[in-house]
CSV table of C-alpha atoms in Angstrom, one decimal:
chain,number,residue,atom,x,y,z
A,1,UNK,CA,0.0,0.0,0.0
A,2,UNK,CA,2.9,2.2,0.3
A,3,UNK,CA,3.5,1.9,-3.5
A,4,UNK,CA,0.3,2.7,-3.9
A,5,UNK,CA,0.5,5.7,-1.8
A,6,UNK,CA,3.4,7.0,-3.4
A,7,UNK,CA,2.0,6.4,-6.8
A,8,UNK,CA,-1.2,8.1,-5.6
A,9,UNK,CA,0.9,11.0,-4.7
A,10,UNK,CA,2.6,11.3,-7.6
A,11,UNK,CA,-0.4,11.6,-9.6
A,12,UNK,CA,-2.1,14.0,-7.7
A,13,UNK,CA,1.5,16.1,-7.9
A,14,UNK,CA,1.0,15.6,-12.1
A,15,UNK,CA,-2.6,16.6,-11.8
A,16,UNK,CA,-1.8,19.9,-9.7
A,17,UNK,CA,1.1,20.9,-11.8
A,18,UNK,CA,-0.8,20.1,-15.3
A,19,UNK,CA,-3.8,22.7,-13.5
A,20,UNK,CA,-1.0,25.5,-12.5
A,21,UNK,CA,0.5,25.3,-16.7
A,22,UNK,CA,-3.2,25.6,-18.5
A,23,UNK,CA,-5.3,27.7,-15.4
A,24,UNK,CA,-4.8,31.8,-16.0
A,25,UNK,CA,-7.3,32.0,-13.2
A,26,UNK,CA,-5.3,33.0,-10.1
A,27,UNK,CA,-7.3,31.4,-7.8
A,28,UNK,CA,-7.1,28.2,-9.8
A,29,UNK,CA,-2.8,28.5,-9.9
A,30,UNK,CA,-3.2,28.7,-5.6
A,31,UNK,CA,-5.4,25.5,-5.8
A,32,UNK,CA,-2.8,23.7,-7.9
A,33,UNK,CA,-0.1,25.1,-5.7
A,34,UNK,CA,-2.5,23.4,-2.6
A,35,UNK,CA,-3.0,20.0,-4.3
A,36,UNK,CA,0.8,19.7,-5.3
A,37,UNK,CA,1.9,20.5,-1.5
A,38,UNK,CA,-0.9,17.9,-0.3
A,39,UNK,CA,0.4,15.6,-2.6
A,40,UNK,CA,3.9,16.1,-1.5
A,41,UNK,CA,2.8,15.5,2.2
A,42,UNK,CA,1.3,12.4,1.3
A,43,UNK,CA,4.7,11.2,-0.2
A,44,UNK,CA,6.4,12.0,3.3
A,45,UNK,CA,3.6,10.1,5.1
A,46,UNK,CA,3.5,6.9,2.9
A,47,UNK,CA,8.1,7.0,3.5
A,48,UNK,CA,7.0,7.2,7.2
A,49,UNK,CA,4.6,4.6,7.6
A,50,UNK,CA,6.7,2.3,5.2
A,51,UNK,CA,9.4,2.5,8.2
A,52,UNK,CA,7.1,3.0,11.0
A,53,UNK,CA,9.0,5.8,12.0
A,54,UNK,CA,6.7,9.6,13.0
A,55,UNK,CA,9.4,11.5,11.0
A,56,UNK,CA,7.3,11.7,7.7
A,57,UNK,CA,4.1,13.2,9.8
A,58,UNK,CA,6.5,15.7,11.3
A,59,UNK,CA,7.3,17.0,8.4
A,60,UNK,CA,3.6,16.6,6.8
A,61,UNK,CA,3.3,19.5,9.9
A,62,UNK,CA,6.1,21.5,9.0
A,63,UNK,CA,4.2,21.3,5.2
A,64,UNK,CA,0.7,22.3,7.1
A,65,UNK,CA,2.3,25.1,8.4
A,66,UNK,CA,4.2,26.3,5.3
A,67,UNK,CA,0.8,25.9,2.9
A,68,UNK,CA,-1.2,27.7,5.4
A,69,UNK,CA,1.7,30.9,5.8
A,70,UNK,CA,1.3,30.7,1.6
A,71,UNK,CA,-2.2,30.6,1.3
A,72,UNK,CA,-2.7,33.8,3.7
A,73,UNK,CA,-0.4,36.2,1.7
A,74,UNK,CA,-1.3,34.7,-1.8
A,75,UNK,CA,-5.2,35.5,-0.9
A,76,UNK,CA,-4.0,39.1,-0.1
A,77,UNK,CA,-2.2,39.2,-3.2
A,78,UNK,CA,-5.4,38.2,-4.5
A,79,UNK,CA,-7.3,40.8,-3.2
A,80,UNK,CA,-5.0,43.5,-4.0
A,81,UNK,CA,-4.9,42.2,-7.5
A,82,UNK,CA,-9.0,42.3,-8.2
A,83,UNK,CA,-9.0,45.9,-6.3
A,84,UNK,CA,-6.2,47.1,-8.2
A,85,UNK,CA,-7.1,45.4,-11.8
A,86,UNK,CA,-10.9,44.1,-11.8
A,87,UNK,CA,-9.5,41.2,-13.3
A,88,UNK,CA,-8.3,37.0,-11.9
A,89,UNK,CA,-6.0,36.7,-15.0
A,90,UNK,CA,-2.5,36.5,-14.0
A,91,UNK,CA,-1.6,37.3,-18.1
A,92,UNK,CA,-2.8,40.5,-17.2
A,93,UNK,CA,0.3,41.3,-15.1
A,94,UNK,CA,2.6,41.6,-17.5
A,95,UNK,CA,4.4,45.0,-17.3
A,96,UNK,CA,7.4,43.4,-15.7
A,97,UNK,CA,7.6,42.0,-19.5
A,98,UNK,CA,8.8,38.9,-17.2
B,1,UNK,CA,-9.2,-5.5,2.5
B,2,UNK,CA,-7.4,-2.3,3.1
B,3,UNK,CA,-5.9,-2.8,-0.4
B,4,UNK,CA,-9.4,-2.1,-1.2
B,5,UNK,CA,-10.8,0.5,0.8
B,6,UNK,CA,-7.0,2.3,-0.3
B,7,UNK,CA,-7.7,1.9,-4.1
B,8,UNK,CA,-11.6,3.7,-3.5
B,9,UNK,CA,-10.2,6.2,-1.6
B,10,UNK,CA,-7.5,7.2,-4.2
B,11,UNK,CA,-9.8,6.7,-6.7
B,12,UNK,CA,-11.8,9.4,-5.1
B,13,UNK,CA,-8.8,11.7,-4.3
B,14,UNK,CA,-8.2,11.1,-8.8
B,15,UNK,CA,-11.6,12.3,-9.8
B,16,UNK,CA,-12.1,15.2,-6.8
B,17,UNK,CA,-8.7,16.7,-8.2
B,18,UNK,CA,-9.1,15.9,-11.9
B,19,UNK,CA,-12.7,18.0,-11.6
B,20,UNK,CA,-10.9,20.9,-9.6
B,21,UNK,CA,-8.3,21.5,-12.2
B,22,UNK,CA,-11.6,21.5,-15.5
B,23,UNK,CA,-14.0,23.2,-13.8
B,24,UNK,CA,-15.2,26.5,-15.2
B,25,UNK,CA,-16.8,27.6,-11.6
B,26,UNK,CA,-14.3,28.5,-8.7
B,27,UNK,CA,-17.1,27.0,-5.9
B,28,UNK,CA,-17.5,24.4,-7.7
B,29,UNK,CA,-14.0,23.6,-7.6
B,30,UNK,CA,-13.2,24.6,-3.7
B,31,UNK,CA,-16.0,21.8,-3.1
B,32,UNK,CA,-14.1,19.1,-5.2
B,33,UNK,CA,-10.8,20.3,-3.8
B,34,UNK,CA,-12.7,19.8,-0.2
B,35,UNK,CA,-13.5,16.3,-1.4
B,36,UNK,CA,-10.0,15.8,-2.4
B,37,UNK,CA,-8.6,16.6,0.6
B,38,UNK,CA,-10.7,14.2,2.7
B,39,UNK,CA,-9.8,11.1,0.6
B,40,UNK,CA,-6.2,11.8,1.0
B,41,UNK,CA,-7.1,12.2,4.8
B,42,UNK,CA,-9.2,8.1,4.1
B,43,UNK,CA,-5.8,7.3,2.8
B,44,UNK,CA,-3.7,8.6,5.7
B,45,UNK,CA,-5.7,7.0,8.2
B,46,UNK,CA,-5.5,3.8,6.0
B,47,UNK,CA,-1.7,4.5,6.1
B,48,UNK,CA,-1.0,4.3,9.8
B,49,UNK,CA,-1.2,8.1,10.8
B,50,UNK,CA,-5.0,9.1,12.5
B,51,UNK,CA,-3.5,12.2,13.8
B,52,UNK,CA,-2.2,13.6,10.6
B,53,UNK,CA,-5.9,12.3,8.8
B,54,UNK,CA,-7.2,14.7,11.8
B,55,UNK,CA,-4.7,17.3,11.3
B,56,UNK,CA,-5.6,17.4,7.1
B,57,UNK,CA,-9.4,17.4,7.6
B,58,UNK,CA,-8.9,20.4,10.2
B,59,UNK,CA,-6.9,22.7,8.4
B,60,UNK,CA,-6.4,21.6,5.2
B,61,UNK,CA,-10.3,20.5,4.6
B,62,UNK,CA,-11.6,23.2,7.4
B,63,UNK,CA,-9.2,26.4,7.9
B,64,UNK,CA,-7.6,26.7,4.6
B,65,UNK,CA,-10.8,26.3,2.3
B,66,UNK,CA,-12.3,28.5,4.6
B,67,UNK,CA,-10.3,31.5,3.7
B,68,UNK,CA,-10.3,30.5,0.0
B,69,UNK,CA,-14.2,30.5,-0.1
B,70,UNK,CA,-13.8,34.0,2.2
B,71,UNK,CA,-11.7,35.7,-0.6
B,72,UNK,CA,-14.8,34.3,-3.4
B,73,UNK,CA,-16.6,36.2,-1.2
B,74,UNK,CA,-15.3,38.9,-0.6
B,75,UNK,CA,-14.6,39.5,-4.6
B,76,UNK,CA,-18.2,38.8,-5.5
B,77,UNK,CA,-20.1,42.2,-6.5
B,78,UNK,CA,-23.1,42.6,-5.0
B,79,UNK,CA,-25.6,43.3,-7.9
B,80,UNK,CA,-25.1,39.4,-9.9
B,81,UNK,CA,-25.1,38.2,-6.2
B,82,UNK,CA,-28.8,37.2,-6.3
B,83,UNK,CA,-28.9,35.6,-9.9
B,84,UNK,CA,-25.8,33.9,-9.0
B,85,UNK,CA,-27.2,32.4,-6.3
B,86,UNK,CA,-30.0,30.8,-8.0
B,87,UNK,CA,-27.8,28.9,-10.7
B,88,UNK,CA,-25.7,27.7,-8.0
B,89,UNK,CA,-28.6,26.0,-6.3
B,90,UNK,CA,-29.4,23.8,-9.1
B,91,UNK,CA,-29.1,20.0,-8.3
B,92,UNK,CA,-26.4,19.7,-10.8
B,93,UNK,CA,-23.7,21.7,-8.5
B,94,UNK,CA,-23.8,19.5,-5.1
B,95,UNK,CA,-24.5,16.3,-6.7
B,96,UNK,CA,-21.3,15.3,-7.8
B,97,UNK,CA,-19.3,16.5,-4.7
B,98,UNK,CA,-22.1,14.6,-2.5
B,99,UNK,CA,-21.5,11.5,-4.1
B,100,UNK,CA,-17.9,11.1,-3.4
B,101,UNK,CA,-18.3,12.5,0.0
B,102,UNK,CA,-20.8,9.8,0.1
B,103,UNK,CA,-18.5,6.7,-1.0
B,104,UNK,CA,-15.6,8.5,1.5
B,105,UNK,CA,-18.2,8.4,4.5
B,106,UNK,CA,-19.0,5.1,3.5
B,107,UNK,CA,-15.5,3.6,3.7
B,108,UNK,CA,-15.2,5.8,7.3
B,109,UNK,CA,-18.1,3.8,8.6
B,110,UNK,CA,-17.3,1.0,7.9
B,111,UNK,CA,-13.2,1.4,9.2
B,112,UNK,CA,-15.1,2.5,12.3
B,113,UNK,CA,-17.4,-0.7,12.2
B,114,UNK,CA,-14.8,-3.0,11.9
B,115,UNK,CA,-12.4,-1.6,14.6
B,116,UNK,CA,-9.5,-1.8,11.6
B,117,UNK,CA,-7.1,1.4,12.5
B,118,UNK,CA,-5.1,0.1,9.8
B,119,UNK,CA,-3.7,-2.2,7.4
B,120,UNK,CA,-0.3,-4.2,7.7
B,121,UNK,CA,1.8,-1.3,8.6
B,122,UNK,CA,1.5,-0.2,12.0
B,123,UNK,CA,-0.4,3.1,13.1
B,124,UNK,CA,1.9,5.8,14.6
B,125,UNK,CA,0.2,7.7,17.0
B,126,UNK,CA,-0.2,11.4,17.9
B,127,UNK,CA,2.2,10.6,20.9
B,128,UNK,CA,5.3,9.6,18.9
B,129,UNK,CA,4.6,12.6,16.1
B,130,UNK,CA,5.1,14.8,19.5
B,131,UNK,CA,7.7,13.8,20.8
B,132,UNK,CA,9.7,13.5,17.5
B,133,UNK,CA,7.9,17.0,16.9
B,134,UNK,CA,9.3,18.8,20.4
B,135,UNK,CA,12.6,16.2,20.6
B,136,UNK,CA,14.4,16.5,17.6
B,137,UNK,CA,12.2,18.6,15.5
B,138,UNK,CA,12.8,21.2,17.8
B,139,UNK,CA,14.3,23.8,16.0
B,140,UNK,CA,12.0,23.1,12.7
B,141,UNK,CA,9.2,24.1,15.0
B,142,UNK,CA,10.9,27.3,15.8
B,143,UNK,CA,11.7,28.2,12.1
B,144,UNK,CA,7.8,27.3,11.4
B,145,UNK,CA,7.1,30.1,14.0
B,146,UNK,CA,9.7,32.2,11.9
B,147,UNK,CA,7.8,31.4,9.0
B,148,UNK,CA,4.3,31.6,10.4
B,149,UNK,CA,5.0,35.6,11.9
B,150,UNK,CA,5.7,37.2,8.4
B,151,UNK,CA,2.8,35.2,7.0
B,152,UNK,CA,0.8,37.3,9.6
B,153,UNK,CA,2.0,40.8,8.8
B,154,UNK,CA,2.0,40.3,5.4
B,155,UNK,CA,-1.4,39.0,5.1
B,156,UNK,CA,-2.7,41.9,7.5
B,157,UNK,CA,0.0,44.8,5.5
B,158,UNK,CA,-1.7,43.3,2.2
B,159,UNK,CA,-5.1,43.7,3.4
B,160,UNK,CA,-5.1,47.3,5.1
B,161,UNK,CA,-7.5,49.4,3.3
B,162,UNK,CA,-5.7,52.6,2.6
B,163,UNK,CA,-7.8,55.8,4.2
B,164,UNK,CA,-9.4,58.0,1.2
B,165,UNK,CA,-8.7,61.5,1.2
């Protein structure tokens, strides 16, 4: 099952990253960003469990923590954006000609 | 039998995330992307770790959705409010989601019924996690705090409505 888990990750990882490449929608880029940081906590719990060792939830945690310090400033870079633009698309950005 | 209930679960987690990334409607999406996030908690608790399955359905499932479907909100106008509210009761919008949910609360019941905490590897408990967390981890969970303090101002700096003059 820890194949499987892995694998499981790994897919969701694909799935997230394929949704950040085709999505201009910015809200749709921070769900990817979510899904592809769940997915890469769910790699560090199936290594855990496969050695029975807590060190893979510890850093499923540290991972918690870092998605939900992200998610805060990305939504109020959100916000700013739709007061500042009236618009989601992050093509719309572009004077940085980046 | 846990090979089973694993390959529904991430079956599940497949479809909730596959719909997130096509759909055309950002609520429509959070609620897949809920969805999502409780089959991968099924497949932690299936994989030995209840307190992270607790930990994802509490802040991934609860707290962090929250604030996603808070910013929807806080962007929609308020004149399309009404006639957007009446396409997104239609049955089409909370079938889909329900379903899934349904097969996920399914598995739960029966894991529940059948006293299983897991399969054949063993379950590591909340109590290891903290000591391994406040033991070694130690100074991780001080650089989290690092990380979580800027996250604060930033979001609050970022938010402040400038005064009109």
């Amino acid at each position: 099952m820890v194949q499987g888990a892995l694998g499981l990750a790994a897919i969701l990882f694909a799935l997230g990253l394929i949704g950040l490449l085709v999505r201009r929608n910015i809200m749709y880029v921070l769900m990817s960003i979510e899904i592809m940081m769940n997915a890469a906590g769910l790699a560090f719990v199936a290594a855990g469990a496969s050695w029975g060792q807590p060190d893979g939830q510890v850093m499923f945690v540290f991972i918690l923590t870092l998605a939900a310090a992200e998610v805060s400033v990305g939504l109020g870079l959100v916000l700013l954006m739709y007061e500042r633009f009236r618009t989601m698309d992050i093509d719309a950005l572009s004077t940085m000609r980046g | 039998m846990t090979t089973v209930l694993f390959l529904v679960a991430a079956a599940v987690a497949v479809i909730a995330t596959l719909r997130v990334i096509t759909q055309l409607h950002i609520v429509h999406a959070l609620l897949y992307l809920i969805v999502s996030f409780l089959a991968v908690a099924v497949v932690f608790y299936l994989l030995g770790a209840p307190f992270i399955a607790a930990l994802e359905v509490i802040v991934y499932a609860g707290a962090i959705m929250v604030l996603f479907v808070f910013v929807v909100m806080m962007l929609n106008q308020g004149l399309r409010e009404v006639e957007q509210e009446r396409r997104w009761l239609v049955r089409g919008m909370w079938t889909g989601p329900s379903l899934l949910a349904a097969v996920l609360l399914v598995e739960v019941l029966y894991l529940v019924w059948h006293r299983t905490p897991s399969g054949e590897s063993s379950v590591v408990g909340p109590r290891e996690v903290g000591l391994a967390l406040y033991g070694p981890y130690l100074i991780a969970v001080e650089l989290g705090s690092l990380l979580l303090l800027p996250g604060i101002i930033g979001a609050y700096h970022l938010g402040r409505r400038e005064p009109k003059e």
